[in-house]
């Protein structure tokens, strides 16, 4: 310490000379550019003040949302998900119906991401779920204990029509379709698991119940027309043991049913080998579909176009 050696200036010492370049001399300063304003959001001439905790939280949230939706980051995460084991299309699209505290697991992940769909946080969460599902299935732990018939339906040509029809007509059509298909499912003792945009996932105890639900649903759709458009569905079903998580079902059997439905044509119901085995051949006509291939589906799986006699 140097406290004892320092000299205290006398009170009558002359003041130090004023630098000619200092602000008090009246001459312009030459010491370099002024420091950047640490608070650029305040108005010119307004006194700078530290942002409040609420303002800091808002700024942090805004930056986090911008990062979460950054295009390059989303592309990178999508590439990683494509290389991960399991089905990289898991959770796409998400359910558009909120099922309260028992909401689907994919929707819960979306809520954690602070959005309905998309975003890097959401994709990372879905990637983790994808890997978990693949690992569980490899160890024979990703399945349930009860055989169920899993049905998917989808509106044919809906996306193209919706772009031209507008939001109001689109929402009206979806309500009308739901009003036609859900009663048909419930009449056959089925359960609507979730709506997937313009499609539906449901589960039944028997393939025959799913078949009758589709045929009665198609008949109900014949009386619907919105903005000159009459809705038609494609459908697919598979029998397996999906694992129930909350109100949702996960597992390879769900993926197979979704892929089978995606391969169906207009007003067509496709059934996997397992679903066909549960139908009475005396009551059903079946025609095998050739060259069926889809990611996440066993190559030996056969599908068949079925309808009641």
Short mmCIF file of C-alpha atoms in Angstrom, two decimals:
data_model
loop_
_atom_site.label_atom_id
_atom_site.label_comp_id
_atom_site.label_asym_id
_atom_site.label_seq_id
_atom_site.Cartn_x
_atom_site.Cartn_y
_atom_site.Cartn_z
CA UNK A 1 0.00 0.00 0.00
CA UNK A 2 1.13 3.49 -0.73
CA UNK A 3 -1.23 5.47 1.49
CA UNK A 4 1.57 6.71 3.80
CA UNK A 5 3.87 7.79 0.95
CA UNK A 6 1.29 9.72 -1.11
CA UNK A 7 1.24 13.50 -0.78
CA UNK A 8 -2.05 15.31 -0.40
CA UNK A 9 -2.17 18.39 -2.70
CA UNK A 10 -2.24 21.63 -0.82
CA UNK A 11 -5.45 23.60 -0.92
CA UNK A 12 -3.72 26.56 -2.52
CA UNK A 13 -2.05 24.56 -5.35
CA UNK A 14 -2.88 26.00 -8.74
CA UNK A 15 -5.51 24.16 -10.78
CA UNK A 16 -4.14 22.01 -13.64
CA UNK A 17 -4.05 23.71 -17.03
CA UNK A 18 -7.08 23.19 -19.25
CA UNK A 19 -6.39 21.09 -22.35
CA UNK A 20 -7.21 23.08 -25.45
CA UNK A 21 -8.84 20.03 -26.95
CA UNK A 22 -11.02 19.28 -23.94
CA UNK A 23 -14.75 20.02 -24.01
CA UNK A 24 -14.36 22.80 -21.46
CA UNK A 25 -12.03 24.76 -23.73
CA UNK A 26 -14.72 25.32 -26.34
CA UNK A 27 -12.59 23.62 -29.04
CA UNK A 28 -13.74 20.41 -30.77
CA UNK A 29 -12.49 17.19 -29.18
CA UNK A 30 -10.12 14.96 -31.15
CA UNK A 31 -10.04 11.95 -28.86
CA UNK A 32 -11.86 9.62 -31.32
CA UNK A 33 -15.46 8.58 -32.07
CA UNK A 34 -18.03 8.72 -29.28
CA UNK A 35 -18.95 5.50 -27.51
CA UNK A 36 -22.00 3.64 -28.79
CA UNK A 37 -25.22 4.22 -26.95
CA UNK A 38 -25.79 1.13 -24.79
CA UNK A 39 -29.55 1.71 -24.92
CA UNK A 40 -30.44 2.50 -28.56
CA UNK A 41 -34.17 2.13 -27.96
CA UNK A 42 -34.63 5.46 -26.16
CA UNK A 43 -35.65 8.56 -28.06
CA UNK A 44 -33.04 11.17 -29.15
CA UNK A 45 -32.26 13.55 -26.30
CA UNK A 46 -33.89 11.24 -23.75
CA UNK A 47 -31.79 10.24 -20.79
CA UNK A 48 -30.43 6.71 -21.13
CA UNK A 49 -31.72 4.29 -18.49
CA UNK A 50 -31.17 0.61 -17.88
CA UNK A 51 -34.05 -1.52 -19.25
CA UNK A 52 -36.49 -2.87 -16.71
CA UNK A 53 -36.57 -6.62 -15.93
CA UNK A 54 -39.77 -6.90 -17.94
CA UNK A 55 -38.18 -5.20 -20.95
CA UNK A 56 -35.10 -7.44 -20.71
CA UNK A 57 -37.39 -10.49 -20.61
CA UNK A 58 -39.27 -9.28 -23.69
CA UNK A 59 -36.03 -8.73 -25.60
CA UNK A 60 -34.72 -12.14 -24.59
CA UNK A 61 -37.97 -13.79 -25.64
CA UNK A 62 -37.93 -12.00 -28.99
CA UNK A 63 -34.36 -13.11 -29.69
CA UNK A 64 -35.18 -16.69 -28.65
CA UNK A 65 -38.15 -16.78 -31.04
CA UNK A 66 -36.04 -15.41 -33.87
CA UNK A 67 -33.40 -18.09 -33.25
CA UNK A 68 -36.04 -20.81 -32.94
CA UNK A 69 -37.45 -19.89 -36.38
CA UNK A 70 -34.12 -19.22 -38.10
CA UNK A 71 -34.29 -20.80 -41.55
CA UNK A 72 -30.77 -22.26 -41.59
CA UNK A 73 -31.14 -23.70 -38.11
CA UNK A 74 -34.43 -25.34 -39.08
CA UNK A 75 -32.80 -26.86 -42.17
CA UNK A 76 -29.92 -28.20 -40.09
CA UNK A 77 -32.24 -29.77 -37.52
CA UNK A 78 -34.35 -31.31 -40.32
CA UNK A 79 -31.22 -32.91 -41.80
CA UNK A 80 -30.29 -34.33 -38.40
CA UNK A 81 -33.78 -35.76 -37.88
CA UNK A 82 -33.64 -37.43 -41.30
CA UNK A 83 -30.49 -39.30 -40.22
CA UNK A 84 -31.81 -40.36 -36.82
CA UNK A 85 -33.24 -43.85 -36.30
CA UNK A 86 -36.99 -44.08 -36.42
CA UNK A 87 -39.61 -42.24 -38.42
CA UNK A 88 -38.56 -38.65 -39.13
CA UNK A 89 -42.13 -37.74 -40.11
CA UNK A 90 -43.34 -38.41 -36.56
CA UNK A 91 -45.72 -35.67 -35.47
CA UNK A 92 -46.16 -34.08 -38.89
CA UNK A 93 -48.73 -32.71 -39.19
CA UNK A 94 -49.77 -32.00 -35.62
CA UNK A 95 -53.25 -32.36 -34.34
CA UNK A 96 -55.34 -29.22 -34.78
CA UNK A 97 -57.69 -30.11 -31.94
CA UNK A 98 -56.81 -29.36 -28.33
CA UNK A 99 -57.66 -32.30 -26.06
CA UNK A 100 -57.04 -30.48 -22.77
CA UNK A 101 -54.83 -32.07 -20.15
CA UNK A 102 -54.67 -35.28 -22.22
CA UNK A 103 -53.48 -33.52 -25.36
CA UNK A 104 -51.41 -35.56 -27.77
CA UNK A 105 -47.73 -35.88 -26.94
CA UNK A 106 -46.69 -34.13 -30.14
CA UNK A 107 -48.90 -31.16 -29.21
CA UNK A 108 -47.33 -30.98 -25.76
CA UNK A 109 -43.91 -30.67 -27.39
CA UNK A 110 -45.25 -27.92 -29.62
CA UNK A 111 -46.53 -26.07 -26.54
CA UNK A 112 -43.09 -26.25 -24.95
CA UNK A 113 -41.74 -24.65 -28.12
CA UNK A 114 -44.25 -21.80 -27.66
CA UNK A 115 -45.97 -22.39 -30.97
CA UNK A 116 -48.40 -24.64 -32.78
CA UNK A 117 -46.07 -26.19 -35.34
CA UNK A 118 -42.52 -25.92 -36.58
CA UNK A 119 -39.53 -24.29 -34.94
CA UNK A 120 -36.15 -25.67 -33.95
CA UNK A 121 -37.17 -26.42 -30.35
CA UNK A 122 -40.20 -28.35 -31.55
CA UNK A 123 -38.14 -30.29 -34.09
CA UNK A 124 -35.51 -31.19 -31.48
CA UNK A 125 -38.23 -32.45 -29.17
CA UNK A 126 -39.76 -34.53 -31.94
CA UNK A 127 -36.29 -35.87 -32.79
CA UNK A 128 -35.84 -37.06 -29.21
CA UNK A 129 -39.28 -38.71 -29.29
CA UNK A 130 -38.39 -40.31 -32.63
CA UNK A 131 -35.20 -41.88 -31.22
CA UNK A 132 -37.01 -43.03 -28.06
CA UNK A 133 -39.71 -44.72 -30.11
CA UNK A 134 -37.19 -46.47 -32.36
CA UNK A 135 -35.17 -47.72 -29.37
CA UNK A 136 -38.28 -48.95 -27.56
CA UNK A 137 -39.45 -50.86 -30.62
CA UNK A 138 -36.03 -52.49 -31.07
CA UNK A 139 -36.23 -53.77 -27.49
CA UNK A 140 -39.85 -54.86 -27.95
CA UNK A 141 -40.99 -52.31 -25.36
CA UNK A 142 -42.67 -49.79 -27.66
CA UNK A 143 -45.90 -51.74 -28.09
CA UNK A 144 -49.11 -51.90 -26.16
CA UNK A 145 -50.83 -55.01 -24.89
CA UNK A 146 -54.12 -54.93 -26.84
CA UNK A 147 -54.72 -55.49 -30.54
CA UNK A 148 -56.33 -52.43 -32.11
CA UNK A 149 -57.37 -51.47 -35.62
CA UNK A 150 -55.76 -48.14 -36.46
CA UNK A 151 -57.53 -46.07 -39.10
CA UNK A 152 -56.37 -42.93 -40.89
CA UNK A 153 -58.46 -40.85 -43.28
CA UNK A 154 -57.51 -37.91 -45.46
CA UNK A 155 -59.43 -35.50 -47.67
CA UNK A 156 -58.49 -35.87 -51.34
CA UNK A 157 -57.46 -32.63 -53.05
CA UNK A 158 -58.16 -30.57 -49.94
CA UNK A 159 -54.98 -28.46 -49.89
CA UNK A 160 -55.37 -27.26 -53.48
CA UNK A 161 -59.05 -26.45 -52.99
CA UNK A 162 -58.44 -24.65 -49.68
CA UNK A 163 -55.96 -22.24 -51.29
CA UNK A 164 -58.66 -21.08 -53.68
CA UNK A 165 -61.65 -21.27 -51.33
CA UNK A 166 -60.28 -19.18 -48.45
CA UNK A 167 -60.31 -19.59 -44.68
CA UNK A 168 -64.03 -19.25 -44.03
CA UNK A 169 -65.04 -21.94 -46.54
CA UNK A 170 -62.17 -24.16 -45.43
CA UNK A 171 -63.21 -24.07 -41.79
CA UNK A 172 -66.82 -24.70 -42.73
CA UNK A 173 -65.86 -27.75 -44.77
CA UNK A 174 -63.73 -29.17 -41.95
CA UNK A 175 -66.61 -28.77 -39.50
CA UNK A 176 -68.99 -30.49 -41.90
CA UNK A 177 -66.54 -33.34 -42.50
CA UNK A 178 -66.04 -33.80 -38.77
CA UNK A 179 -69.80 -33.86 -38.29
CA UNK A 180 -70.05 -36.66 -40.85
CA UNK A 181 -67.09 -38.85 -39.87
CA UNK A 182 -67.11 -38.69 -36.06
CA UNK A 183 -70.67 -40.08 -35.63
CA UNK A 184 -69.79 -42.89 -38.03
CA UNK A 185 -66.75 -43.76 -35.90
CA UNK A 186 -68.70 -43.64 -32.63
CA UNK A 187 -71.52 -45.74 -34.07
CA UNK A 188 -69.01 -48.54 -34.64
CA UNK A 189 -67.66 -48.21 -31.10
CA UNK A 190 -64.51 -46.48 -32.32
CA UNK A 191 -62.52 -43.66 -30.76
CA UNK A 192 -61.39 -40.53 -32.62
CA UNK A 193 -57.82 -40.06 -31.42
CA UNK A 194 -57.12 -36.75 -33.15
CA UNK A 195 -57.72 -34.63 -36.20
CA UNK A 196 -54.70 -34.10 -38.43
CA UNK A 197 -55.54 -30.96 -40.36
CA UNK A 198 -57.79 -32.38 -43.08
CA UNK A 199 -57.49 -35.98 -41.83
CA UNK A 200 -58.44 -38.10 -38.87
CA UNK A 201 -56.94 -40.90 -36.78
CA UNK A 202 -59.24 -43.35 -35.03
CA UNK A 203 -58.92 -46.73 -33.33
CA UNK A 204 -61.34 -49.68 -33.22
CA UNK A 205 -61.45 -53.09 -31.61
CA UNK A 206 -62.05 -54.89 -34.93
CA UNK A 207 -61.23 -54.23 -38.60
CA UNK A 208 -64.88 -54.81 -39.52
CA UNK A 209 -65.88 -51.85 -37.33
CA UNK A 210 -63.35 -49.61 -39.07
CA UNK A 211 -64.58 -50.76 -42.49
CA UNK A 212 -68.22 -49.96 -41.68
CA UNK A 213 -67.23 -46.59 -40.16
CA UNK A 214 -65.44 -45.59 -43.37
CA UNK A 215 -68.32 -46.67 -45.58
CA UNK A 216 -70.93 -44.89 -43.46
CA UNK A 217 -68.73 -41.82 -43.28
CA UNK A 218 -68.37 -41.76 -47.05
CA UNK A 219 -72.17 -41.99 -47.41
CA UNK A 220 -72.60 -39.03 -45.02
CA UNK A 221 -70.09 -36.97 -47.01
CA UNK A 222 -72.23 -37.29 -50.14
CA UNK A 223 -74.65 -34.72 -48.74
CA UNK A 224 -71.96 -32.09 -48.11
CA UNK A 225 -70.98 -29.35 -50.53
CA UNK A 226 -69.08 -26.16 -49.67
CA UNK A 227 -68.21 -23.49 -52.25
CA UNK A 228 -68.99 -25.93 -55.03
CA UNK A 229 -66.71 -28.60 -53.55
CA UNK A 230 -67.85 -32.06 -52.45
CA UNK A 231 -65.37 -33.79 -50.11
CA UNK A 232 -63.98 -37.26 -50.78
CA UNK A 233 -61.70 -39.28 -48.51
CA UNK A 234 -58.98 -41.86 -48.82
CA UNK A 235 -58.43 -44.25 -45.92
CA UNK A 236 -56.10 -46.95 -44.64
CA UNK A 237 -56.14 -49.35 -41.70
CA UNK A 238 -53.74 -51.71 -39.96
CA UNK A 239 -53.99 -54.01 -36.94
CA UNK A 240 -51.29 -53.86 -34.29
CA UNK A 241 -50.50 -53.01 -30.71
CA UNK A 242 -49.76 -49.28 -30.52
CA UNK A 243 -48.59 -47.83 -27.23
CA UNK A 244 -50.95 -45.31 -25.64
CA UNK A 245 -49.35 -42.14 -24.25
CA UNK A 246 -51.94 -39.76 -22.83
CA UNK A 247 -54.65 -39.48 -25.48
CA UNK A 248 -52.25 -40.35 -28.29
CA UNK A 249 -50.94 -43.61 -29.72
CA UNK A 250 -47.34 -44.18 -30.77
CA UNK A 251 -45.41 -46.98 -32.38
CA UNK A 252 -44.53 -48.61 -35.65
CA UNK A 253 -48.11 -49.86 -36.13
CA UNK A 254 -49.38 -46.27 -36.17
CA UNK A 255 -46.79 -45.37 -38.80
CA UNK A 256 -47.79 -48.35 -40.94
CA UNK A 257 -51.47 -47.37 -40.82
CA UNK A 258 -50.64 -43.79 -41.83
CA UNK A 259 -48.51 -44.95 -44.79
CA UNK A 260 -51.21 -47.37 -45.93
CA UNK A 261 -53.78 -44.55 -45.90
CA UNK A 262 -51.47 -42.24 -47.85
CA UNK A 263 -51.30 -44.82 -50.67
CA UNK A 264 -55.09 -45.05 -51.09
CA UNK A 265 -56.97 -43.47 -53.96
CA UNK A 266 -60.15 -41.40 -53.96
CA UNK A 267 -62.97 -43.15 -52.04
CA UNK A 268 -60.66 -46.12 -51.47
CA UNK A 269 -59.95 -48.00 -48.24
CA UNK A 270 -56.69 -49.95 -48.08
CA UNK A 271 -56.13 -52.64 -45.47
CA UNK A 272 -52.84 -54.22 -44.46
CA UNK A 273 -52.43 -58.01 -44.37
CA UNK A 274 -53.10 -57.95 -40.62
CA UNK A 275 -56.29 -55.92 -41.05
CA UNK A 276 -57.52 -58.13 -43.91
CA UNK A 277 -57.00 -61.23 -41.77
CA UNK A 278 -59.55 -59.86 -39.31
CA UNK A 279 -62.28 -59.42 -41.96
CA UNK A 280 -64.81 -62.09 -42.94
CA UNK A 281 -63.96 -63.12 -46.54
CA UNK A 282 -67.64 -63.93 -47.16
CA UNK A 283 -68.63 -60.34 -46.39
CA UNK A 284 -65.77 -58.43 -47.99
CA UNK A 285 -64.23 -58.13 -51.42
CA UNK A 286 -60.46 -57.55 -51.46
CA UNK A 287 -58.02 -56.76 -54.25
CA UNK A 288 -54.29 -56.84 -53.54
CA UNK A 289 -52.38 -53.63 -54.27
CA UNK A 290 -49.09 -54.34 -56.02
CA UNK A 291 -45.76 -52.57 -55.49
CA UNK A 292 -46.53 -50.98 -52.16
CA UNK A 293 -43.40 -49.43 -50.61
CA UNK A 294 -43.13 -46.81 -47.87
CA UNK A 295 -40.52 -45.69 -45.36
CA UNK A 296 -40.85 -47.37 -41.98
CA UNK A 297 -43.02 -50.16 -43.40
CA UNK A 298 -41.78 -53.78 -43.60
CA UNK A 299 -41.00 -54.60 -47.25
CA UNK A 300 -43.04 -57.79 -47.10
CA UNK A 301 -46.22 -55.96 -46.00
CA UNK A 302 -49.12 -56.39 -48.40
CA UNK A 303 -52.06 -54.00 -48.76
CA UNK A 304 -55.48 -54.63 -50.21
CA UNK A 305 -58.35 -52.45 -51.45
CA UNK A 306 -61.41 -53.62 -49.51
CA UNK A 307 -65.13 -52.92 -49.48
CA UNK A 308 -68.26 -54.63 -48.20
CA UNK A 309 -70.20 -56.90 -50.52
#
